Amino acid sequence: MADRAFLRLRDRLIFLDIVPGMPLNEARLSVELGVGRTPLREAIKRLDSEHLVVTYPRRGTFATTVDITALSEISQVREVLEPLAAKLAAQRRGGRERHELETLARELDALGADELERDGALRWDNRVHRAVYTAAGNAHLQDTLERYSNLATRIWCVAADRMPQLQGHVEEHATLLRAVLDGDPDTAQAVMLHHVRDFEEHIRQVL
């Protein structure tokens, strides 16, 4: 129950469905998520450790603000670790997650332009990245990358309305997934590095 609450709240916070700075109402969230107060509080503790919420004594828990100034530091970490994850995933040809990656690749090929609009593009990008992290087969690397990717996605959400390049950014994942499934670590690594750097460059152009 705590895991379910964590995952659902995490995505609401990442995609800014819960507005930065907004207080979290435990009673309302408990009803909305269909979980008790104890698992909800366990989920909130995990979200706090990932810098998505912050709790103040006697004031309550709030969604953290989006720290755009952290973009450079977040990108420095991602430029090293994201290509590594792609390389490892390609060396394993997707490993146990190969079927999921194949499904993602087919779904990406079938996407219409309307599904690559702002919100859809953001969610597709996040979904593919998470799949690659899992396919890398390194739980420590996966945990680290998910934390930094979540923070980067929040920054992207702030700037997305001013970024007309979203469709091309997501379509690049088709090349990445093919490289992973074909067992081509060099291409997977290079595509992911370009992808992460391109993300930071586009963000900087609109901020």
PDB file of N, CA, C and O in Angstrom, residues 85-151:
ATOM      1  N   ALA A  85      23.829   3.829 -18.110  1.00  0.00           N
ATOM      2  CA  ALA A  85      22.646   2.967 -18.027  1.00  0.00           C
ATOM      3  C   ALA A  85      22.266   2.433 -19.410  1.00  0.00           C
ATOM      4  O   ALA A  85      21.935   1.256 -19.571  1.00  0.00           O
ATOM      5  N   ALA A  86      22.308   3.308 -20.420  1.00  0.00           N
ATOM      6  CA  ALA A  86      21.976   2.877 -21.780  1.00  0.00           C
ATOM      7  C   ALA A  86      22.965   1.828 -22.280  1.00  0.00           C
ATOM      8  O   ALA A  86      22.575   0.845 -22.922  1.00  0.00           O
ATOM      9  N   LYS A  87      24.231   2.043 -21.985  1.00  0.00           N
ATOM     10  CA  LYS A  87      25.269   1.085 -22.394  1.00  0.00           C
ATOM     11  C   LYS A  87      25.040  -0.279 -21.749  1.00  0.00           C
ATOM     12  O   LYS A  87      25.089  -1.317 -22.418  1.00  0.00           O
ATOM     13  N   LEU A  88      24.794  -0.278 -20.448  1.00  0.00           N
ATOM     14  CA  LEU A  88      24.573  -1.539 -19.739  1.00  0.00           C
ATOM     15  C   LEU A  88      23.312  -2.236 -20.247  1.00  0.00           C
ATOM     16  O   LEU A  88      23.290  -3.464 -20.401  1.00  0.00           O
ATOM     17  N   ALA A  89      22.264  -1.450 -20.498  1.00  0.00           N
ATOM     18  CA  ALA A  89      21.024  -2.036 -21.010  1.00  0.00           C
ATOM     19  C   ALA A  89      21.253  -2.692 -22.372  1.00  0.00           C
ATOM     20  O   ALA A  89      20.734  -3.781 -22.650  1.00  0.00           O
ATOM     21  N   ALA A  90      22.058  -2.047 -23.225  1.00  0.00           N
ATOM     22  CA  ALA A  90      22.347  -2.604 -24.553  1.00  0.00           C
ATOM     23  C   ALA A  90      23.217  -3.852 -24.448  1.00  0.00           C
ATOM     24  O   ALA A  90      23.032  -4.815 -25.211  1.00  0.00           O
ATOM     25  N   GLN A  91      24.157  -3.851 -23.532  1.00  0.00           N
ATOM     26  CA  GLN A  91      24.991  -5.033 -23.342  1.00  0.00           C
ATOM     27  C   GLN A  91      24.162  -6.234 -22.928  1.00  0.00           C
ATOM     28  O   GLN A  91      24.487  -7.370 -23.265  1.00  0.00           O
ATOM     29  N   ARG A  92      23.058  -5.974 -22.239  1.00  0.00           N
ATOM     30  CA  ARG A  92      22.161  -7.046 -21.801  1.00  0.00           C
ATOM     31  C   ARG A  92      21.014  -7.268 -22.788  1.00  0.00           C
ATOM     32  O   ARG A  92      20.167  -8.111 -22.565  1.00  0.00           O
ATOM     33  N   ARG A  93      21.006  -6.464 -23.873  1.00  0.00           N
ATOM     34  CA  ARG A  93      19.902  -6.498 -24.849  1.00  0.00           C
ATOM     35  C   ARG A  93      18.544  -6.367 -24.160  1.00  0.00           C
ATOM     36  O   ARG A  93      17.559  -6.971 -24.570  1.00  0.00           O
ATOM     37  N   GLY A  94      18.540  -5.587 -23.112  1.00  0.00           N
ATOM     38  CA  GLY A  94      17.307  -5.355 -22.379  1.00  0.00           C
ATOM     39  C   GLY A  94      17.090  -6.303 -21.222  1.00  0.00           C
ATOM     40  O   GLY A  94      16.244  -6.045 -20.358  1.00  0.00           O
ATOM     41  N   GLY A  95      17.840  -7.402 -21.184  1.00  0.00           N
ATOM     42  CA  GLY A  95      17.718  -8.355 -20.089  1.00  0.00           C
ATOM     43  C   GLY A  95      16.280  -8.821 -19.895  1.00  0.00           C
ATOM     44  O   GLY A  95      15.542  -9.064 -20.845  1.00  0.00           O
ATOM     45  N   ARG A  96      15.865  -8.916 -18.647  1.00  0.00           N
ATOM     46  CA  ARG A  96      14.514  -9.366 -18.337  1.00  0.00           C
ATOM     47  C   ARG A  96      13.460  -8.365 -18.794  1.00  0.00           C
ATOM     48  O   ARG A  96      12.279  -8.707 -18.889  1.00  0.00           O
ATOM     49  N   GLU A  97      13.894  -7.139 -19.056  1.00  0.00           N
ATOM     50  CA  GLU A  97      12.954  -6.098 -19.462  1.00  0.00           C
ATOM     51  C   GLU A  97      12.832  -5.999 -20.979  1.00  0.00           C
ATOM     52  O   GLU A  97      12.212  -5.076 -21.498  1.00  0.00           O
ATOM     53  N   ARG A  98      13.437  -6.944 -21.704  1.00  0.00           N
ATOM     54  CA  ARG A  98      13.447  -6.858 -23.168  1.00  0.00           C
ATOM     55  C   ARG A  98      12.028  -6.755 -23.741  1.00  0.00           C
ATOM     56  O   ARG A  98      11.772  -5.943 -24.631  1.00  0.00           O
ATOM     57  N   HIS A  99      11.117  -7.560 -23.230  1.00  0.00           N
ATOM     58  CA  HIS A  99       9.745  -7.530 -23.753  1.00  0.00           C
ATOM     59  C   HIS A  99       9.122  -6.156 -23.552  1.00  0.00           C
ATOM     60  O   HIS A  99       8.443  -5.634 -24.457  1.00  0.00           O
ATOM     61  N   GLU A 100       9.348  -5.547 -22.388  1.00  0.00           N
ATOM     62  CA  GLU A 100       8.792  -4.219 -22.134  1.00  0.00           C
ATOM     63  C   GLU A 100       9.381  -3.192 -23.087  1.00  0.00           C
ATOM     64  O   GLU A 100       8.666  -2.322 -23.604  1.00  0.00           O
ATOM     65  N   LEU A 101      10.691  -3.284 -23.340  1.00  0.00           N
ATOM     66  CA  LEU A 101      11.338  -2.343 -24.261  1.00  0.00           C
ATOM     67  C   LEU A 101      10.808  -2.527 -25.683  1.00  0.00           C
ATOM     68  O   LEU A 101      10.620  -1.547 -26.411  1.00  0.00           O
ATOM     69  N   GLU A 102      10.591  -3.771 -26.085  1.00  0.00           N
ATOM     70  CA  GLU A 102      10.022  -4.032 -27.416  1.00  0.00           C
ATOM     71  C   GLU A 102       8.622  -3.428 -27.527  1.00  0.00           C
ATOM     72  O   GLU A 102       8.269  -2.832 -28.553  1.00  0.00           O
ATOM     73  N   THR A 103       7.846  -3.565 -26.468  1.00  0.00           N
ATOM     74  CA  THR A 103       6.502  -3.001 -26.453  1.00  0.00           C
ATOM     75  C   THR A 103       6.558  -1.474 -26.545  1.00  0.00           C
ATOM     76  O   THR A 103       5.796  -0.856 -27.303  1.00  0.00           O
ATOM     77  N   LEU A 104       7.459  -0.863 -25.790  1.00  0.00           N
ATOM     78  CA  LEU A 104       7.626   0.585 -25.844  1.00  0.00           C
ATOM     79  C   LEU A 104       8.019   1.045 -27.246  1.00  0.00           C
ATOM     80  O   LEU A 104       7.503   2.048 -27.745  1.00  0.00           O
ATOM     81  N   ALA A 105       8.922   0.321 -27.874  1.00  0.00           N
ATOM     82  CA  ALA A 105       9.380   0.688 -29.218  1.00  0.00           C
ATOM     83  C   ALA A 105       8.218   0.650 -30.207  1.00  0.00           C
ATOM     84  O   ALA A 105       8.063   1.553 -31.044  1.00  0.00           O
ATOM     85  N   ARG A 106       7.399  -0.391 -30.123  1.00  0.00           N
ATOM     86  CA  ARG A 106       6.244  -0.498 -31.026  1.00  0.00           C
ATOM     87  C   ARG A 106       5.239   0.626 -30.759  1.00  0.00           C
ATOM     88  O   ARG A 106       4.700   1.217 -31.691  1.00  0.00           O
ATOM     89  N   GLU A 107       5.003   0.908 -29.493  1.00  0.00           N
ATOM     90  CA  GLU A 107       4.048   1.960 -29.152  1.00  0.00           C
ATOM     91  C   GLU A 107       4.544   3.329 -29.605  1.00  0.00           C
ATOM     92  O   GLU A 107       3.759   4.163 -30.062  1.00  0.00           O
ATOM     93  N   LEU A 108       5.841   3.561 -29.484  1.00  0.00           N
ATOM     94  CA  LEU A 108       6.408   4.833 -29.941  1.00  0.00           C
ATOM     95  C   LEU A 108       6.227   4.997 -31.444  1.00  0.00           C
ATOM     96  O   LEU A 108       5.896   6.076 -31.926  1.00  0.00           O
ATOM     97  N   ASP A 109       6.464   3.922 -32.181  1.00  0.00           N
ATOM     98  CA  ASP A 109       6.320   3.983 -33.640  1.00  0.00           C
ATOM     99  C   ASP A 109       4.876   4.293 -34.045  1.00  0.00           C
ATOM    100  O   ASP A 109       4.634   4.894 -35.098  1.00  0.00           O
ATOM    101  N   ALA A 110       3.927   3.895 -33.207  1.00  0.00           N
ATOM    102  CA  ALA A 110       2.515   4.064 -33.556  1.00  0.00           C
ATOM    103  C   ALA A 110       1.913   5.354 -33.017  1.00  0.00           C
ATOM    104  O   ALA A 110       0.749   5.654 -33.298  1.00  0.00           O
ATOM    105  N   LEU A 111       2.696   6.136 -32.287  1.00  0.00           N
ATOM    106  CA  LEU A 111       2.157   7.354 -31.680  1.00  0.00           C
ATOM    107  C   LEU A 111       1.770   8.384 -32.728  1.00  0.00           C
ATOM    108  O   LEU A 111       2.474   8.589 -33.709  1.00  0.00           O
ATOM    109  N   GLY A 112       0.669   9.056 -32.462  1.00  0.00           N
ATOM    110  CA  GLY A 112       0.258  10.174 -33.298  1.00  0.00           C
ATOM    111  C   GLY A 112       0.824  11.467 -32.756  1.00  0.00           C
ATOM    112  O   GLY A 112       1.267  11.532 -31.604  1.00  0.00           O
ATOM    113  N   ALA A 113       0.819  12.497 -33.571  1.00  0.00           N
ATOM    114  CA  ALA A 113       1.382  13.788 -33.161  1.00  0.00           C
ATOM    115  C   ALA A 113       0.680  14.345 -31.925  1.00  0.00           C
ATOM    116  O   ALA A 113       1.307  14.969 -31.073  1.00  0.00           O
ATOM    117  N   ASP A 114      -0.646  14.090 -31.834  1.00  0.00           N
ATOM    118  CA  ASP A 114      -1.388  14.623 -30.689  1.00  0.00           C
ATOM    119  C   ASP A 114      -0.943  13.985 -29.376  1.00  0.00           C
ATOM    120  O   ASP A 114      -1.083  14.567 -28.307  1.00  0.00           O
ATOM    121  N   GLU A 115      -0.387  12.767 -29.456  1.00  0.00           N
ATOM    122  CA  GLU A 115       0.082  12.084 -28.254  1.00  0.00           C
ATOM    123  C   GLU A 115       1.480  12.552 -27.839  1.00  0.00           C
ATOM    124  O   GLU A 115       1.980  12.159 -26.794  1.00  0.00           O
ATOM    125  N   LEU A 116       2.098  13.362 -28.692  1.00  0.00           N
ATOM    126  CA  LEU A 116       3.419  13.895 -28.374  1.00  0.00           C
ATOM    127  C   LEU A 116       3.336  15.379 -28.051  1.00  0.00           C
ATOM    128  O   LEU A 116       4.316  16.100 -28.146  1.00  0.00           O
ATOM    129  N   GLU A 117       2.137  15.821 -27.698  1.00  0.00           N
ATOM    130  CA  GLU A 117       1.997  17.178 -27.184  1.00  0.00           C
ATOM    131  C   GLU A 117       2.620  17.237 -25.808  1.00  0.00           C
ATOM    132  O   GLU A 117       3.054  16.228 -25.269  1.00  0.00           O
ATOM    133  N   ARG A 118       2.604  18.410 -25.212  1.00  0.00           N
ATOM    134  CA  ARG A 118       3.348  18.666 -23.983  1.00  0.00           C
ATOM    135  C   ARG A 118       3.260  17.550 -22.942  1.00  0.00           C
ATOM    136  O   ARG A 118       4.245  16.904 -22.615  1.00  0.00           O
ATOM    137  N   ASP A 119       2.048  17.305 -22.407  1.00  0.00           N
ATOM    138  CA  ASP A 119       1.924  16.365 -21.303  1.00  0.00           C
ATOM    139  C   ASP A 119       2.239  14.943 -21.745  1.00  0.00           C
ATOM    140  O   ASP A 119       2.930  14.199 -21.049  1.00  0.00           O
ATOM    141  N   GLY A 120       1.754  14.570 -22.911  1.00  0.00           N
ATOM    142  CA  GLY A 120       2.030  13.227 -23.400  1.00  0.00           C
ATOM    143  C   GLY A 120       3.509  13.000 -23.637  1.00  0.00           C
ATOM    144  O   GLY A 120       4.050  11.935 -23.314  1.00  0.00           O
ATOM    145  N   ALA A 121       4.186  13.992 -24.197  1.00  0.00           N
ATOM    146  CA  ALA A 121       5.613  13.872 -24.467  1.00  0.00           C
ATOM    147  C   ALA A 121       6.406  13.721 -23.175  1.00  0.00           C
ATOM    148  O   ALA A 121       7.326  12.900 -23.091  1.00  0.00           O
ATOM    149  N   LEU A 122       6.049  14.495 -22.180  1.00  0.00           N
ATOM    150  CA  LEU A 122       6.741  14.422 -20.897  1.00  0.00           C
ATOM    151  C   LEU A 122       6.602  13.037 -20.271  1.00  0.00           C
ATOM    152  O   LEU A 122       7.572  12.472 -19.762  1.00  0.00           O
ATOM    153  N   ARG A 123       5.417  12.499 -20.329  1.00  0.00           N
ATOM    154  CA  ARG A 123       5.176  11.191 -19.713  1.00  0.00           C
ATOM    155  C   ARG A 123       5.837  10.070 -20.510  1.00  0.00           C
ATOM    156  O   ARG A 123       6.341   9.101 -19.921  1.00  0.00           O
ATOM    157  N   TRP A 124       5.867  10.195 -21.830  1.00  0.00           N
ATOM    158  CA  TRP A 124       6.559   9.187 -22.627  1.00  0.00           C
ATOM    159  C   TRP A 124       8.057   9.213 -22.352  1.00  0.00           C
ATOM    160  O   TRP A 124       8.697   8.173 -22.218  1.00  0.00           O
ATOM    161  N   ASP A 125       8.620  10.398 -22.280  1.00  0.00           N
ATOM    162  CA  ASP A 125      10.046  10.523 -22.000  1.00  0.00           C
ATOM    163  C   ASP A 125      10.388   9.858 -20.674  1.00  0.00           C
ATOM    164  O   ASP A 125      11.339   9.075 -20.571  1.00  0.00           O
ATOM    165  N   ASN A 126       9.585  10.141 -19.672  1.00  0.00           N
ATOM    166  CA  ASN A 126       9.821   9.578 -18.347  1.00  0.00           C
ATOM    167  C   ASN A 126       9.685   8.057 -18.356  1.00  0.00           C
ATOM    168  O   ASN A 126      10.491   7.336 -17.746  1.00  0.00           O
ATOM    169  N   ARG A 127       8.695   7.570 -19.079  1.00  0.00           N
ATOM    170  CA  ARG A 127       8.457   6.120 -19.132  1.00  0.00           C
ATOM    171  C   ARG A 127       9.630   5.381 -19.787  1.00  0.00           C
ATOM    172  O   ARG A 127      10.069   4.332 -19.302  1.00  0.00           O
ATOM    173  N   VAL A 128      10.147   5.921 -20.873  1.00  0.00           N
ATOM    174  CA  VAL A 128      11.261   5.266 -21.564  1.00  0.00           C
ATOM    175  C   VAL A 128      12.520   5.289 -20.714  1.00  0.00           C
ATOM    176  O   VAL A 128      13.237   4.286 -20.604  1.00  0.00           O
ATOM    177  N   HIS A 129      12.803   6.425 -20.101  1.00  0.00           N
ATOM    178  CA  HIS A 129      13.991   6.503 -19.257  1.00  0.00           C
ATOM    179  C   HIS A 129      13.932   5.477 -18.119  1.00  0.00           C
ATOM    180  O   HIS A 129      14.923   4.780 -17.856  1.00  0.00           O
ATOM    181  N   ARG A 130      12.788   5.379 -17.470  1.00  0.00           N
ATOM    182  CA  ARG A 130      12.658   4.421 -16.370  1.00  0.00           C
ATOM    183  C   ARG A 130      12.877   2.996 -16.858  1.00  0.00           C
ATOM    184  O   ARG A 130      13.498   2.181 -16.166  1.00  0.00           O
ATOM    185  N   ALA A 131      12.380   2.683 -18.031  1.00  0.00           N
ATOM    186  CA  ALA A 131      12.541   1.337 -18.579  1.00  0.00           C
ATOM    187  C   ALA A 131      14.011   1.031 -18.849  1.00  0.00           C
ATOM    188  O   ALA A 131      14.487  -0.081 -18.581  1.00  0.00           O
ATOM    189  N   VAL A 132      14.742   1.997 -19.362  1.00  0.00           N
ATOM    190  CA  VAL A 132      16.170   1.796 -19.632  1.00  0.00           C
ATOM    191  C   VAL A 132      16.941   1.630 -18.329  1.00  0.00           C
ATOM    192  O   VAL A 132      17.842   0.783 -18.229  1.00  0.00           O
ATOM    193  N   TYR A 133      16.597   2.426 -17.323  1.00  0.00           N
ATOM    194  CA  TYR A 133      17.275   2.283 -16.029  1.00  0.00           C
ATOM    195  C   TYR A 133      17.100   0.864 -15.493  1.00  0.00           C
ATOM    196  O   TYR A 133      18.056   0.251 -14.991  1.00  0.00           O
ATOM    197  N   THR A 134      15.892   0.345 -15.584  1.00  0.00           N
ATOM    198  CA  THR A 134      15.626  -1.005 -15.081  1.00  0.00           C
ATOM    199  C   THR A 134      16.382  -2.038 -15.906  1.00  0.00           C
ATOM    200  O   THR A 134      16.957  -2.988 -15.366  1.00  0.00           O
ATOM    201  N   ALA A 135      16.399  -1.840 -17.220  1.00  0.00           N
ATOM    202  CA  ALA A 135      17.067  -2.783 -18.119  1.00  0.00           C
ATOM    203  C   ALA A 135      18.576  -2.816 -17.914  1.00  0.00           C
ATOM    204  O   ALA A 135      19.240  -3.784 -18.290  1.00  0.00           O
ATOM    205  N   ALA A 136      19.133  -1.778 -17.310  1.00  0.00           N
ATOM    206  CA  ALA A 136      20.577  -1.748 -17.060  1.00  0.00           C
ATOM    207  C   ALA A 136      20.992  -2.814 -16.056  1.00  0.00           C
ATOM    208  O   ALA A 136      22.160  -3.224 -16.016  1.00  0.00           O
ATOM    209  N   GLY A 137      20.059  -3.256 -15.215  1.00  0.00           N
ATOM    210  CA  GLY A 137      20.350  -4.350 -14.298  1.00  0.00           C
ATOM    211  C   GLY A 137      21.181  -3.974 -13.093  1.00  0.00           C
ATOM    212  O   GLY A 137      21.828  -4.839 -12.498  1.00  0.00           O
ATOM    213  N   ASN A 138      21.179  -2.689 -12.729  1.00  0.00           N
ATOM    214  CA  ASN A 138      21.955  -2.219 -11.579  1.00  0.00           C
ATOM    215  C   ASN A 138      21.012  -1.396 -10.697  1.00  0.00           C
ATOM    216  O   ASN A 138      20.687  -0.258 -11.021  1.00  0.00           O
ATOM    217  N   ALA A 139      20.580  -1.993  -9.588  1.00  0.00           N
ATOM    218  CA  ALA A 139      19.567  -1.350  -8.747  1.00  0.00           C
ATOM    219  C   ALA A 139      20.044  -0.030  -8.166  1.00  0.00           C
ATOM    220  O   ALA A 139      19.269   0.919  -8.026  1.00  0.00           O
ATOM    221  N   HIS A 140      21.331   0.058  -7.820  1.00  0.00           N
ATOM    222  CA  HIS A 140      21.861   1.299  -7.247  1.00  0.00           C
ATOM    223  C   HIS A 140      21.874   2.418  -8.289  1.00  0.00           C
ATOM    224  O   HIS A 140      21.526   3.564  -8.000  1.00  0.00           O
ATOM    225  N   LEU A 141      22.270   2.061  -9.499  1.00  0.00           N
ATOM    226  CA  LEU A 141      22.267   3.026 -10.593  1.00  0.00           C
ATOM    227  C   LEU A 141      20.841   3.461 -10.904  1.00  0.00           C
ATOM    228  O   LEU A 141      20.565   4.655 -11.120  1.00  0.00           O
ATOM    229  N   GLN A 142      19.926   2.509 -10.915  1.00  0.00           N
ATOM    230  CA  GLN A 142      18.522   2.808 -11.192  1.00  0.00           C
ATOM    231  C   GLN A 142      17.951   3.784 -10.170  1.00  0.00           C
ATOM    232  O   GLN A 142      17.300   4.771 -10.530  1.00  0.00           O
ATOM    233  N   ASP A 143      18.185   3.525  -8.894  1.00  0.00           N
ATOM    234  CA  ASP A 143      17.656   4.404  -7.848  1.00  0.00           C
ATOM    235  C   ASP A 143      18.189   5.822  -7.986  1.00  0.00           C
ATOM    236  O   ASP A 143      17.453   6.804  -7.856  1.00  0.00           O
ATOM    237  N   THR A 144      19.490   5.934  -8.254  1.00  0.00           N
ATOM    238  CA  THR A 144      20.114   7.252  -8.388  1.00  0.00           C
ATOM    239  C   THR A 144      19.550   8.007  -9.583  1.00  0.00           C
ATOM    240  O   THR A 144      19.197   9.186  -9.483  1.00  0.00           O
ATOM    241  N   LEU A 145      19.460   7.314 -10.713  1.00  0.00           N
ATOM    242  CA  LEU A 145      18.986   7.978 -11.927  1.00  0.00           C
ATOM    243  C   LEU A 145      17.511   8.371 -11.822  1.00  0.00           C
ATOM    244  O   LEU A 145      17.122   9.437 -12.320  1.00  0.00           O
ATOM    245  N   GLU A 146      16.712   7.539 -11.214  1.00  0.00           N
ATOM    246  CA  GLU A 146      15.301   7.892 -11.076  1.00  0.00           C
ATOM    247  C   GLU A 146      15.148   9.164 -10.251  1.00  0.00           C
ATOM    248  O   GLU A 146      14.328  10.027 -10.573  1.00  0.00           O
ATOM    249  N   ARG A 147      15.954   9.300  -9.213  1.00  0.00           N
ATOM    250  CA  ARG A 147      15.873  10.490  -8.363  1.00  0.00           C
ATOM    251  C   ARG A 147      16.241  11.745  -9.150  1.00  0.00           C
ATOM    252  O   ARG A 147      15.532  12.753  -9.103  1.00  0.00           O
ATOM    253  N   TYR A 148      17.331  11.688  -9.915  1.00  0.00           N
ATOM    254  CA  TYR A 148      17.757  12.868 -10.672  1.00  0.00           C
ATOM    255  C   TYR A 148      16.856  13.121 -11.879  1.00  0.00           C
ATOM    256  O   TYR A 148      16.612  14.276 -12.243  1.00  0.00           O
ATOM    257  N   SER A 149      16.367  12.056 -12.490  1.00  0.00           N
ATOM    258  CA  SER A 149      15.456  12.227 -13.617  1.00  0.00           C
ATOM    259  C   SER A 149      14.155  12.879 -13.167  1.00  0.00           C
ATOM    260  O   SER A 149      13.588  13.725 -13.878  1.00  0.00           O
ATOM    261  N   ASN A 150      13.678  12.524 -11.985  1.00  0.00           N
ATOM    262  CA  ASN A 150      12.458  13.131 -11.451  1.00  0.00           C
ATOM    263  C   ASN A 150      12.629  14.638 -11.275  1.00  0.00           C
ATOM    264  O   ASN A 150      11.740  15.425 -11.617  1.00  0.00           O
ATOM    265  N   LEU A 151      13.770  15.037 -10.749  1.00  0.00           N
ATOM    266  CA  LEU A 151      14.035  16.458 -10.542  1.00  0.00           C
ATOM    267  C   LEU A 151      14.152  17.181 -11.885  1.00  0.00           C
ATOM    268  O   LEU A 151      13.660  18.303 -12.049  1.00  0.00           O
TER     269      LEU A 151
END
